[in-house]
Amino acid sequence: MYNICVFSTKYSYRWVKKCESIKINNVNLQIYIYDDLSHLEKLFLEKVKNYDGVILSGQIPYLHIQKYLNEYFSTIPCAFFDITERDFYYKIAEIQYKYPEFSFKHSMIDFLFKENNYLSLKDIVLPEDLPYHLSDSIEVFGQPNAYEVVYEAHAKLWEEKRIRFSLTRLTNLYTYFENENIQPILVTPTFDSMKITILEILKEIEVVNLMNSQVVAGYLEFSMSQNDPTEIEYRQIALYKSILDFNRKLGISLITYRSAIHYELLTNYSDFSMITNNQQNCSLVDFLREQLSFKVKIGWGIGKTLQEARIQAEKAATYCTGSLTESYILTKENHLIGPLDGKTSIAMKDSDIDKLEEISNNTNISLLHLQKIYGLIYKLNKESLTAEDLSIHMSISVRTASRILKRLEEFNYASPIANNVTRAKGRPSKLYKMNL
């Protein structure tokens, strides 16, 4: 049985409650009502550990949780009930029947943006007859005062007498207009589209479960300054004991195989994610640095088969060239992640944290990503980075890294500079000087 929780305001509950009558095998839905976004954060933190997936009633709560609780948001499949083209045009037909004078040209529709292809309106309606819309990007709903931003956009157009109709997704928008004799038209997801959302998040949950059950290999090799059998035996015993102690400390069971000067570990993806904090830092590194007087190379390998994972792990260990115990990951797509330095984090000044929060609010890039970039600049001791640098060290795709850098460039927090280092294939990667 998969347990999915749904978060809704008291206003949205009027239509969200329809999902309770959706019957899908092995799915149990539980709805929770929140008062405001601060209350939503508390509920999310309280409930997320007990559920397999989360659905938000709309894009504002979804983007809020994604931005402010990203470290928890990324650990569980999340979605929001969206309006499909079918939902939209069904509602438009209803509106045109009820209001024969309706026209797109004299309307404000606050849920049209490039991410949903403007619900194909730009393919149907002439440019001069298109409705007003809030923003070209859904990211506007991630602002701290999103509800006020939406209201003010509608109110300004009414005040200027440009529109006669307001179409909205915000179920509480009418409360803002109570004293202005304006009644927004609410558009909500239909029963069928809500069912589609639930089925989609169910697929994500099944993928996560499949990933968590896959095997991950670890390759631990200790350094040897000389070929001394007594020293080799001592280090074998010391490393093996440390692995057992680490197992007990975390309450996990790493299957361990011993060879001459290395150990092989086998575990599942779920425990591997815990050990590496979702491939961000490696608690085993810190533990071994404290327990052992000698360096250990730790390679983690993920593969389609156990043999492939073992090969990837051994390759990953070869990248450990530092003077201390460290760790690298080599994924089945041959993405190298590391070095993972352990649980220690960079001490940040309050002024730096405030600055990163300001950048996060301006760019709508999550504070967690900005902190990682800040840490990467510190760790690599350089202010100029490529998308590949971010991809390797932040465990994100190159495409995502490029989007982050372009977003920072747009707001003058990064600037492209000449890069004379040529890659093995293709042209040089674009280099950005960071200004955080």
CSV table of N, CA and C in Angstrom, one decimal, residues 328 338-339 341 346 372-386 388-390 392-394:
chain,number,residue,atom,x,y,z
A,328,TYR,N,34.9,9.2,-3.8
A,328,TYR,CA,34.3,9.6,-5.1
A,328,TYR,C,33.2,8.6,-5.5
A,338,GLY,N,32.4,14.1,-6.7
A,338,GLY,CA,33.4,14.1,-5.6
A,338,GLY,C,34.4,15.3,-5.8
A,339,PRO,N,35.3,15.4,-4.9
A,339,PRO,CA,35.5,14.5,-3.7
A,339,PRO,C,34.4,14.8,-2.6
A,341,ASP,N,33.9,15.1,1.0
A,341,ASP,CA,34.9,15.3,2.1
A,341,ASP,C,34.4,14.9,3.5
A,346,ILE,N,31.4,24.2,5.6
A,346,ILE,CA,32.2,25.5,5.7
A,346,ILE,C,31.5,26.4,6.6
A,372,LYS,N,25.8,25.4,-1.9
A,372,LYS,CA,26.7,24.4,-2.5
A,372,LYS,C,27.7,25.1,-3.4
A,373,ILE,N,27.3,26.1,-4.2
A,373,ILE,CA,28.2,26.8,-5.1
A,373,ILE,C,29.2,27.6,-4.2
A,374,TYR,N,28.7,28.2,-3.2
A,374,TYR,CA,29.6,28.9,-2.2
A,374,TYR,C,30.7,28.0,-1.7
A,375,GLY,N,30.2,26.8,-1.3
A,375,GLY,CA,31.1,25.8,-0.7
A,375,GLY,C,32.1,25.3,-1.8
A,376,LEU,N,31.6,25.2,-3.0
A,376,LEU,CA,32.5,24.7,-4.1
A,376,LEU,C,33.6,25.7,-4.4
A,377,ILE,N,33.3,27.0,-4.4
A,377,ILE,CA,34.3,28.0,-4.6
A,377,ILE,C,35.3,27.9,-3.5
A,378,TYR,N,34.9,27.7,-2.3
A,378,TYR,CA,35.8,27.6,-1.2
A,378,TYR,C,36.7,26.3,-1.3
A,379,LYS,N,36.0,25.2,-1.7
A,379,LYS,CA,36.8,23.9,-1.7
A,379,LYS,C,37.8,23.9,-2.9
A,380,LEU,N,37.4,24.4,-4.0
A,380,LEU,CA,38.2,24.4,-5.2
A,380,LEU,C,39.2,25.5,-5.2
A,381,ASN,N,38.9,26.5,-4.3
A,381,ASN,CA,39.8,27.7,-4.2
A,381,ASN,C,39.9,28.4,-5.6
A,382,LYS,N,38.7,28.6,-6.2
A,382,LYS,CA,38.7,29.4,-7.4
A,382,LYS,C,37.3,30.0,-7.6
A,383,GLU,N,37.2,31.1,-8.2
A,383,GLU,CA,36.0,31.9,-8.3
A,383,GLU,C,35.3,31.6,-9.7
A,384,SER,N,36.0,31.0,-10.6
A,384,SER,CA,35.5,30.7,-11.9
A,384,SER,C,35.1,29.3,-12.1
A,385,LEU,N,33.8,29.0,-12.5
A,385,LEU,CA,33.3,27.6,-12.6
A,385,LEU,C,32.6,27.4,-13.9
A,386,THR,N,32.6,26.1,-14.4
A,386,THR,CA,31.8,25.7,-15.5
A,386,THR,C,30.6,24.9,-15.1
A,388,GLU,N,30.1,22.0,-16.0
A,388,GLU,CA,30.6,20.7,-15.6
A,388,GLU,C,31.1,20.6,-14.2
A,389,ASP,N,31.7,21.7,-13.7
A,389,ASP,CA,32.2,21.7,-12.3
A,389,ASP,C,31.0,21.6,-11.4
A,390,LEU,N,29.9,22.3,-11.7
A,390,LEU,CA,28.7,22.3,-10.8
A,390,LEU,C,28.1,20.9,-10.9
A,392,ILE,N,29.5,17.9,-11.5
A,392,ILE,CA,30.2,16.9,-10.9
A,392,ILE,C,30.1,17.0,-9.4
A,393,HIS,N,30.3,18.2,-8.9
A,393,HIS,CA,30.4,18.4,-7.4
A,393,HIS,C,29.1,18.6,-6.7
A,394,MET,N,28.0,18.9,-7.5
A,394,MET,CA,26.7,19.1,-6.8
A,394,MET,C,25.7,18.0,-7.1
